[in-house]
């Protein structure tokens, strides 16, 4: 994303033109960045050629997932709905893994019928349930067990998943119990150990620690796992500070692990694949002046982009047209929703704005649209994809008649 003649542009297309053609608020994705992200993810781990299963929860757009599938990725899903989207996008079932703590009978049954690669179970009850369903269908099902490695991912507490107080996975003791249980089962084939310690991880050390923990547990379990699913969690740089995860060190630690454990590595990245490819374009509806700051009231709201309200996340915010006139007042960018948390960011010395101006919130490709809702009966925005010289609608804007 760069300014071309004062016009903020995504690839070579002006934000102004996207807004004019498709209206606002609108999510706009860059295919070029998507392709680059996937290529660099593959390159980072090329020594062991992992199976990369895109975490569908980060972006559930079926047309975007189609592109991701064409670039060679599988899918990590956590519900029947996500599984249906992955299949509709043409993802090979043999490249799909199913995670989640509360898979229902119907979800497990559907996953079995679709012959996906792995169901990663997260409790003893779930293993028993999978076995029961598999038995009724007279099938042997490939499963994984998700271990809770009790590793602090040093990320936001709301998105940490690998500590023992989190609901995810099973502890060491139950893990061994489930290994034994699976060995004695006629309908379960234990193929995978899976972990996922959190999201937006920028420090490689928690990953190193996690690998040490699983190495020890595999040794103790005396079981040969065909797959080790290391989850996702690789963070991206949201601010301008360019803070990055050290992939080289993570890769080195995995290679060391693989010397002792000959398994196929699976990853489930979401944010690192789609986070920086998306922008949310929004128009200023009103500017409301107050004593200390001016409220920039946008036509986008927390229902379109939840991350600031939910996690206090800050997304880089830029004007679509550069003027070089700076505002003396602090700006608070808010939406029109009846909640005080419907607020995106507060910025000093932002470019002076006027009503109807366009602004862009950056890096919203992951957990942007997928976390959106219809709160306040607001239709969800359109999603468009820039690919080469073309802009295609990959999901239409919802209409009020869909909601009423
Ligand atoms: N695998 C599992 C089992 C997961 O729970 C997650 C994310 C992923 C993979 C993908 O993680 P990623 O590579 O995207 O970090 N809504 C929050 C993030 C929640 C992440 C939930 N699990 C946010 O907007 O930051």
PDB file of C-alpha atoms in Angstrom, residues 8 10 15-16 18-20 23-28 279-286 296-302 304-305 317-321 333-336 342 344 350 353-362 364 378 381 397:
ATOM      1  CA  UNK A   8      -3.360   5.934  -1.291  1.00  0.00           C
ATOM      2  CA  UNK A  10      -3.570  -0.814  -3.083  1.00  0.00           C
ATOM      3  CA  UNK A  15      -8.615   3.613  -2.671  1.00  0.00           C
ATOM      4  CA  UNK A  16     -10.828   6.444  -3.936  1.00  0.00           C
ATOM      5  CA  UNK A  18     -12.547   1.286  -4.917  1.00  0.00           C
ATOM      6  CA  UNK A  19     -14.855   3.348  -2.686  1.00  0.00           C
ATOM      7  CA  UNK A  20     -16.517   5.033  -5.653  1.00  0.00           C
ATOM      8  CA  UNK A  23     -19.344   1.945  -1.736  1.00  0.00           C
ATOM      9  CA  UNK A  24     -18.179   2.017   1.891  1.00  0.00           C
ATOM     10  CA  UNK A  25     -17.400   0.429   4.244  1.00  0.00           C
ATOM     11  CA  UNK A  26     -15.628  -2.093   2.059  1.00  0.00           C
ATOM     12  CA  UNK A  27     -12.956  -4.720   2.702  1.00  0.00           C
ATOM     13  CA  UNK A  28     -10.316  -4.724  -0.014  1.00  0.00           C
ATOM     14  CA  UNK A 279      -7.783  -2.952   4.234  1.00  0.00           C
ATOM     15  CA  UNK A 280     -11.056  -1.561   5.464  1.00  0.00           C
ATOM     16  CA  UNK A 281     -12.079   1.550   3.554  1.00  0.00           C
ATOM     17  CA  UNK A 282     -14.494   3.816   5.340  1.00  0.00           C
ATOM     18  CA  UNK A 283     -16.020   7.267   4.838  1.00  0.00           C
ATOM     19  CA  UNK A 284     -16.299  10.025   7.406  1.00  0.00           C
ATOM     20  CA  UNK A 285     -20.001  10.561   8.048  1.00  0.00           C
ATOM     21  CA  UNK A 286     -19.695  13.410  10.538  1.00  0.00           C
ATOM     22  CA  UNK A 296     -14.380  11.314  13.501  1.00  0.00           C
ATOM     23  CA  UNK A 297     -17.599   9.372  13.058  1.00  0.00           C
ATOM     24  CA  UNK A 298     -17.082   6.745  10.357  1.00  0.00           C
ATOM     25  CA  UNK A 299     -19.526   4.640   8.404  1.00  0.00           C
ATOM     26  CA  UNK A 300     -17.597   1.550   9.588  1.00  0.00           C
ATOM     27  CA  UNK A 301     -18.236   0.317  13.108  1.00  0.00           C
ATOM     28  CA  UNK A 302     -17.233  -2.309  15.625  1.00  0.00           C
ATOM     29  CA  UNK A 304     -17.436  -4.537  10.791  1.00  0.00           C
ATOM     30  CA  UNK A 305     -14.102  -4.697  12.617  1.00  0.00           C
ATOM     31  CA  UNK A 317      -5.199   4.344   9.965  1.00  0.00           C
ATOM     32  CA  UNK A 318      -4.421   6.438   6.888  1.00  0.00           C
ATOM     33  CA  UNK A 319      -6.170   9.107   4.830  1.00  0.00           C
ATOM     34  CA  UNK A 320      -7.044   8.026   1.277  1.00  0.00           C
ATOM     35  CA  UNK A 321      -5.968  11.375  -0.148  1.00  0.00           C
ATOM     36  CA  UNK A 333     -12.059   7.519  15.166  1.00  0.00           C
ATOM     37  CA  UNK A 334     -15.385   5.978  16.123  1.00  0.00           C
ATOM     38  CA  UNK A 335     -18.302   4.139  14.563  1.00  0.00           C
ATOM     39  CA  UNK A 336     -22.013   4.921  14.851  1.00  0.00           C
ATOM     40  CA  UNK A 342     -17.217   1.320  19.250  1.00  0.00           C
ATOM     41  CA  UNK A 344     -11.060   2.312  16.512  1.00  0.00           C
ATOM     42  CA  UNK A 350      -3.495  13.306  11.897  1.00  0.00           C
ATOM     43  CA  UNK A 353     -10.149  15.686   7.802  1.00  0.00           C
ATOM     44  CA  UNK A 354     -13.509  16.868   6.569  1.00  0.00           C
ATOM     45  CA  UNK A 355     -16.822  15.105   6.284  1.00  0.00           C
ATOM     46  CA  UNK A 356     -17.074  12.610   3.356  1.00  0.00           C
ATOM     47  CA  UNK A 357     -13.287  12.056   3.355  1.00  0.00           C
ATOM     48  CA  UNK A 358     -12.120   8.466   3.072  1.00  0.00           C
ATOM     49  CA  UNK A 359      -9.846   6.715   5.536  1.00  0.00           C
ATOM     50  CA  UNK A 360      -8.273   3.266   5.477  1.00  0.00           C
ATOM     51  CA  UNK A 361      -7.666   0.874   8.347  1.00  0.00           C
ATOM     52  CA  UNK A 362      -4.764  -1.428   7.507  1.00  0.00           C
ATOM     53  CA  UNK A 364      -7.495  -6.242   8.655  1.00  0.00           C
ATOM     54  CA  UNK A 378     -26.074  -3.269  10.109  1.00  0.00           C
ATOM     55  CA  UNK A 381     -19.649  -4.777   4.092  1.00  0.00           C
ATOM     56  CA  UNK A 397     -22.489  -6.298   0.500  1.00  0.00           C
TER      57      UNK A 397
END
